[in-house]
Coordinates of C-alpha atoms and ligand atoms in Angstrom, one line a residue:
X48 CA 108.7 23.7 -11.6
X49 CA 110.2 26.8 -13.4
X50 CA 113.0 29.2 -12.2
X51 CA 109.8 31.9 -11.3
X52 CA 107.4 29.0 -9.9
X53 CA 110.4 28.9 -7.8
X54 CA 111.4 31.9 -6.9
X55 CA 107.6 32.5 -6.3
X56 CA 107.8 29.9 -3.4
X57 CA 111.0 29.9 -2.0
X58 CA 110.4 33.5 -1.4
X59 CA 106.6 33.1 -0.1
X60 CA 107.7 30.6 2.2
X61 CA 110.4 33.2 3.6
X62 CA 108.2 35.9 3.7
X63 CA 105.3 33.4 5.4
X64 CA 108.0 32.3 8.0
X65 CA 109.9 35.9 9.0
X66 CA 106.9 38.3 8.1
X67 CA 103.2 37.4 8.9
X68 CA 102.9 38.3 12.3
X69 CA 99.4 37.8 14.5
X70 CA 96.9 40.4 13.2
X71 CA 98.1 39.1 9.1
X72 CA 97.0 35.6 10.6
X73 CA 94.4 36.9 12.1
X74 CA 93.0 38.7 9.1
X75 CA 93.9 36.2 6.3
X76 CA 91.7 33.7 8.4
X77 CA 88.8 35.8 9.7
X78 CA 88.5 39.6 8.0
X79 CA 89.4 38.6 4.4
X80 CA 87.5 35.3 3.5
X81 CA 83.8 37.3 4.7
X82 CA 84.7 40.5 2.6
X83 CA 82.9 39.9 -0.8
X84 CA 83.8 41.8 -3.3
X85 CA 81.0 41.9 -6.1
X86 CA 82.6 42.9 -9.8
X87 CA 80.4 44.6 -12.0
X88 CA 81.5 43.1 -16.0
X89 CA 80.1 44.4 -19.3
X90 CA 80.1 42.0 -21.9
X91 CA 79.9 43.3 -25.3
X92 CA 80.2 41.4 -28.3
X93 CA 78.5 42.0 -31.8
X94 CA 76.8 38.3 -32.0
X95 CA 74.7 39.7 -28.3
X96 CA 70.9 40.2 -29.9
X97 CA 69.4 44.1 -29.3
X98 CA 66.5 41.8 -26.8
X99 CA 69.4 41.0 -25.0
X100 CA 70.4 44.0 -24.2
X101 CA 70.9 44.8 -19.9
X102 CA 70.5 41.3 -19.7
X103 CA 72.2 40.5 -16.5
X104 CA 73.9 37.2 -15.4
X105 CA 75.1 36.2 -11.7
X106 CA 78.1 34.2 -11.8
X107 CA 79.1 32.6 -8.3
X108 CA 81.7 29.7 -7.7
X109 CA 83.4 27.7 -5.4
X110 CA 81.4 27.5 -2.3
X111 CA 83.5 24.8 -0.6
X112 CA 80.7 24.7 2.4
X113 CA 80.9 23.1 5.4
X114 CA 85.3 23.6 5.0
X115 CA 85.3 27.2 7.2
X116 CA 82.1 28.4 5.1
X117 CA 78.5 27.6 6.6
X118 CA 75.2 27.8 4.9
X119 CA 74.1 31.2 7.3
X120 CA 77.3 32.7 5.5
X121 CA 75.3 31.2 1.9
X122 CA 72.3 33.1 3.1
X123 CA 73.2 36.1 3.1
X124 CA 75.1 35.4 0.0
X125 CA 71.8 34.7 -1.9
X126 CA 70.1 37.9 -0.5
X127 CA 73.0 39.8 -2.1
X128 CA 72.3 38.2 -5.2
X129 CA 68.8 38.1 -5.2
X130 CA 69.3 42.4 -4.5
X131 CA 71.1 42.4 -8.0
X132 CA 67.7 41.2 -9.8
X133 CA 69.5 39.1 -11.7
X134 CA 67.9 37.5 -15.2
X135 CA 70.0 34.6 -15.1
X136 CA 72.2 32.6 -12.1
X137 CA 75.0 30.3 -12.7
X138 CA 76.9 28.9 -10.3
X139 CA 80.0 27.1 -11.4
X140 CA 81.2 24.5 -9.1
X141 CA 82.4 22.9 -5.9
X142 CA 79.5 23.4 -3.6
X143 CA 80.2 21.4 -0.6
X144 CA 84.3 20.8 0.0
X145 CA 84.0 17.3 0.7
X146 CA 80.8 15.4 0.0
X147 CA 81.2 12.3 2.1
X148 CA 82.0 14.1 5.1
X149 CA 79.2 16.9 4.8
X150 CA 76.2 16.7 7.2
X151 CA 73.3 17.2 4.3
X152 CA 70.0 18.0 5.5
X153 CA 67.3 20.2 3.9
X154 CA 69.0 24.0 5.2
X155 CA 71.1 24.1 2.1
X156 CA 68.2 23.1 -0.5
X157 CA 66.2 25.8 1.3
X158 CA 68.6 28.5 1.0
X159 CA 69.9 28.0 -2.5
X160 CA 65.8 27.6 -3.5
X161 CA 65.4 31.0 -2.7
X162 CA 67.7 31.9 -5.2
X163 CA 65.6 34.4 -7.7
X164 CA 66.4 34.3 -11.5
X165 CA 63.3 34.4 -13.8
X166 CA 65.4 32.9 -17.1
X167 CA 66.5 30.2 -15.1
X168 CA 69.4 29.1 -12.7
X169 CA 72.1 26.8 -14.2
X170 CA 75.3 24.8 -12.9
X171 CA 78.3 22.5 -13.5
X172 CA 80.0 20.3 -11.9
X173 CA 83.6 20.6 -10.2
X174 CA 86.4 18.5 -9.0
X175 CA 85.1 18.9 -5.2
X176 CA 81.4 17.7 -6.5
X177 CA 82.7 14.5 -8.3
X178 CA 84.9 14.3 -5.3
X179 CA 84.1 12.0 -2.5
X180 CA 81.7 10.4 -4.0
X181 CA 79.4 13.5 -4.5
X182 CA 78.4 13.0 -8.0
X183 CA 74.9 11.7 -7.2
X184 CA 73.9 13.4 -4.0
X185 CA 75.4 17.3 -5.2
X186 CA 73.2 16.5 -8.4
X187 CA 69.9 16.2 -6.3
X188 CA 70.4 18.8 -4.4
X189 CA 71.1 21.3 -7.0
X190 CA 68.2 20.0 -8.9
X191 CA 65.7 20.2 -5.9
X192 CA 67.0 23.5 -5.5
X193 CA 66.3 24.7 -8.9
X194 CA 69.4 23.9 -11.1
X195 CA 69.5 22.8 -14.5
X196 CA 72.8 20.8 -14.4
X197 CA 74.9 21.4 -18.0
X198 CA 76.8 18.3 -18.2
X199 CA 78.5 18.3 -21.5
X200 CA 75.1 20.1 -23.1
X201 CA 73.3 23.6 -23.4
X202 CA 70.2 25.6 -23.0
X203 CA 68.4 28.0 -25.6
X204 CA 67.8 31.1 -23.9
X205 CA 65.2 33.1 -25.9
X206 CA 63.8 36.4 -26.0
X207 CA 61.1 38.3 -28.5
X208 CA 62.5 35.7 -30.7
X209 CA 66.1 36.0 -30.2
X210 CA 68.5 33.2 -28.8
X211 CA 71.8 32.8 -26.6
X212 CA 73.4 29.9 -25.8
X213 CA 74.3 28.7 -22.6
X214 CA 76.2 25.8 -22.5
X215 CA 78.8 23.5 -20.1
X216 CA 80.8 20.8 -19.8
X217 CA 82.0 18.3 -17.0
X218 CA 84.5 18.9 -14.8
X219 CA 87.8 18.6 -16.4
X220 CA 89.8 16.5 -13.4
X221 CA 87.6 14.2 -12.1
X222 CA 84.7 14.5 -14.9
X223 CA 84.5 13.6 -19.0
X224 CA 84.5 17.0 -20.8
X225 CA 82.8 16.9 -24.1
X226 CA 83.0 20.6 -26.0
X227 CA 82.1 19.1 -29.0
X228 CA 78.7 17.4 -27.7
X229 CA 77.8 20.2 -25.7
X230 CA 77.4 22.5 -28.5
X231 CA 76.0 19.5 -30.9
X232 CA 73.2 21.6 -33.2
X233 CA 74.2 24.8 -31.8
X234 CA 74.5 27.5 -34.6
X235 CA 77.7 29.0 -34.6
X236 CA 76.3 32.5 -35.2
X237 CA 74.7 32.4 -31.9
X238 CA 76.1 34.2 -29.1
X239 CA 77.5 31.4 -26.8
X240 CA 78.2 31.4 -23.0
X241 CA 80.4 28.2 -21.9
X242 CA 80.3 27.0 -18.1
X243 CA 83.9 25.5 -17.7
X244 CA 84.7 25.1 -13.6
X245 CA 88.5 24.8 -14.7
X246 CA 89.6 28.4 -16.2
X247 CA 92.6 26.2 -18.7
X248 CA 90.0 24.2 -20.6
X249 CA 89.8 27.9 -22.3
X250 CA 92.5 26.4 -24.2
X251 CA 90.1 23.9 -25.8
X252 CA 87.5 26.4 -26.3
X253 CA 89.6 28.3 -28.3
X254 CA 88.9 26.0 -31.2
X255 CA 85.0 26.1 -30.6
X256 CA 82.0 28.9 -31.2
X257 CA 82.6 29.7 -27.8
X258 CA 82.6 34.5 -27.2
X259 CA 82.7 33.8 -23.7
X260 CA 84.1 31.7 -20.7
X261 CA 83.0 31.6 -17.2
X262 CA 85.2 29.8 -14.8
X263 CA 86.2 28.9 -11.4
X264 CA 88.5 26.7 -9.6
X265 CA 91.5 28.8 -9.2
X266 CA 90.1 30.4 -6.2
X267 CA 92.6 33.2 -7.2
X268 CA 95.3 31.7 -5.3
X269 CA 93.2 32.4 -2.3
X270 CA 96.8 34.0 -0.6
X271 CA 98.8 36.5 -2.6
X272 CA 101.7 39.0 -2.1
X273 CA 102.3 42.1 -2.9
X274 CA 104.9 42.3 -6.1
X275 CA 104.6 38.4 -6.0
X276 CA 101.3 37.7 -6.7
X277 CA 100.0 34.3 -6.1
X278 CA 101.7 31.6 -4.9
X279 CA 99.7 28.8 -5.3
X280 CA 96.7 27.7 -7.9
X281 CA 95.7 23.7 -8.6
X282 CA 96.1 22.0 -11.8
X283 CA 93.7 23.5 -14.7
X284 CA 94.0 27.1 -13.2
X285 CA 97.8 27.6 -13.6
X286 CA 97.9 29.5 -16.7
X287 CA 94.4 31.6 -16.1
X288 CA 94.2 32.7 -12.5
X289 CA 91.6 35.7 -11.9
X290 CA 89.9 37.8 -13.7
X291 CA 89.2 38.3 -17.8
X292 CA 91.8 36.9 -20.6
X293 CA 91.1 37.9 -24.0
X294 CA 92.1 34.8 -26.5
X295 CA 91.5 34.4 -30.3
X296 CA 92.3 38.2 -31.3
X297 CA 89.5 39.2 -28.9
X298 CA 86.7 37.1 -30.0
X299 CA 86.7 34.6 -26.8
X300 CA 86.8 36.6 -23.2
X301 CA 87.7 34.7 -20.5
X302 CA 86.3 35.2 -16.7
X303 CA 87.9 33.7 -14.0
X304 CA 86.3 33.5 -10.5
X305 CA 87.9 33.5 -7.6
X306 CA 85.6 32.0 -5.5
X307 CA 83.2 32.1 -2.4
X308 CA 85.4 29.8 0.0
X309 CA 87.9 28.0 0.7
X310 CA 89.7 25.0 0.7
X311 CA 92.6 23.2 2.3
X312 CA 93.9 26.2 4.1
X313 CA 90.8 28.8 5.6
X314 CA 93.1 31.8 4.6
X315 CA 92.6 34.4 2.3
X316 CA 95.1 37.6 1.5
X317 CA 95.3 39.8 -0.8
X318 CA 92.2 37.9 -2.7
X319 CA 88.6 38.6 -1.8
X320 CA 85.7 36.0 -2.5
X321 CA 84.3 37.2 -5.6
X322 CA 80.6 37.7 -7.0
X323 CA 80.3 38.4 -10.6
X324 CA 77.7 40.4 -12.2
X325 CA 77.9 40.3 -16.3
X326 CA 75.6 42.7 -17.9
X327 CA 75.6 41.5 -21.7
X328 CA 75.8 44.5 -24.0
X329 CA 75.4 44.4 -28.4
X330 CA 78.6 45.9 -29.5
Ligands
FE2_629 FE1 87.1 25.2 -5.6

């Protein structure tokens, strides 16, 4: 751990002990984590094709259901997506927080069925899906729901005879991340959208065709302080933590999520759950 790592805990664990009173408590753990906050993104980039214009993609992450976050709370999450008439939906991991103690029955399928994107809905795994044994079973559901899984391959999304690229790998902690077979055939020219659940692997993607980089996993911290920021973030998220990094002179934009849920502690300060609405623009 680093002298600021450090300093970042030592005094977060003062200011936790001396300074969070009830009502903090109170609404770190039930006012903040049901405030969404959606983020409205323009992507530009010259490789975008005119077709493509307004083209609109939903990004949400991170559910971690059935850990403080129920499926009534996804419902009216996917009526607030469904409102943004999205083109596209991706959802980029960690649906359930711990697959082998979830109660799966047919409510969740329902719910994330009525999900509304006409050029397709799309996922990847993350480190909560591979968790507890959820490969399998979080794989069904999201394809009786819908989902195209992208493990470690893409999608051609066309239009009047222009293409994008969607594409995505494993998860990076519990998974078998392959870039390089993901984008096997792909044109480099194309404009290329990566699914990545851990926001670091940009690091990788940096030496790919990759122009953008949509991410979850860090959850934003899910606590942070003012003049401290966060205090916390899991291996994978520690050097990108929320919102967009700009890498390779420009030409890759990072997105980091924060999130939906949560997990191991049902608190959130100073970080909202997060929807993100990307509206890709030619440059
Ligand atoms: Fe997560």
């Amino acid at each position: 751990m680093n002298r600021r790592s450090f300093l970042k805990r030592s005094i977060g664990s003062l200011l936790a002990l001396i300074g969070i009173g009830g009502g903090t408590y109170y609404y770190a753990r039930d006012i903040e984590p049901r405030m969404l906050q959606v983020q409205n993104v323009k992507i530009m980039d010259a490789s975008i094709p005119a077709s493509f214009n307004n083209f609109k993609v939903v990004q949400f992450s991170d559910t971690h259901i059935g850990f403080h976050y129920s499926v009534e709370q996804l419902q009216k999450l996917v009526i607030r997506i469904n409102e943004e008439n999205p083109d596209l939906i991706v959802f980029t991991g960690d649906l359930v927080d711990k697959p082998h103690l979830y109660t799966w029955n047919n409510d969740l399928i329902n719910v994330l069925q009525s999900l509304k994107a006409p050029r397709g809905k799309f996922w990847i795994y993350g480190n909560h899906d591979h968790g507890g044994y959820g490969t399998e079973k979080v794989r069904d559901v999201m394809e009786a729901s819908g989902f195209t899984l992208l493990q470690n391959e893409h999608s051609v999304i066309e239009q009047n005879n222009e293409r994008i690229i969607l594409s995505g790998i494993d998860d990076v902690m519990l998974g078998s991340p392959n870039l390089r077979q993901a984008l096997e055939n792909v044109n480099p020219d194309l404009f290329t959208i990566l699914l990545a659940h851990e926001p670091d692997f940009v690091d990788v993607a940096v030496d790919y065709s990759v122009n953008v980089q949509l991410s979850g996993h860090s959850h934003g911290g899910q606590v942070r302080l003012p003049f401290i920021g966060h205090l916390y973030t899991p291996k994978y998220a520690e050097k990108y933590v929320e919102g967009k990094y700009l890498l390779n002179d420009g030409n890759l934009q990072l997105f980091v999520n924060r999130g939906i849920g949560t997990t191991r502690l049902p608190y959130r300060f100073l970080c909202k759950p997060e929807l993100h609405v990307y509206t890709l623009h030619k440059e």
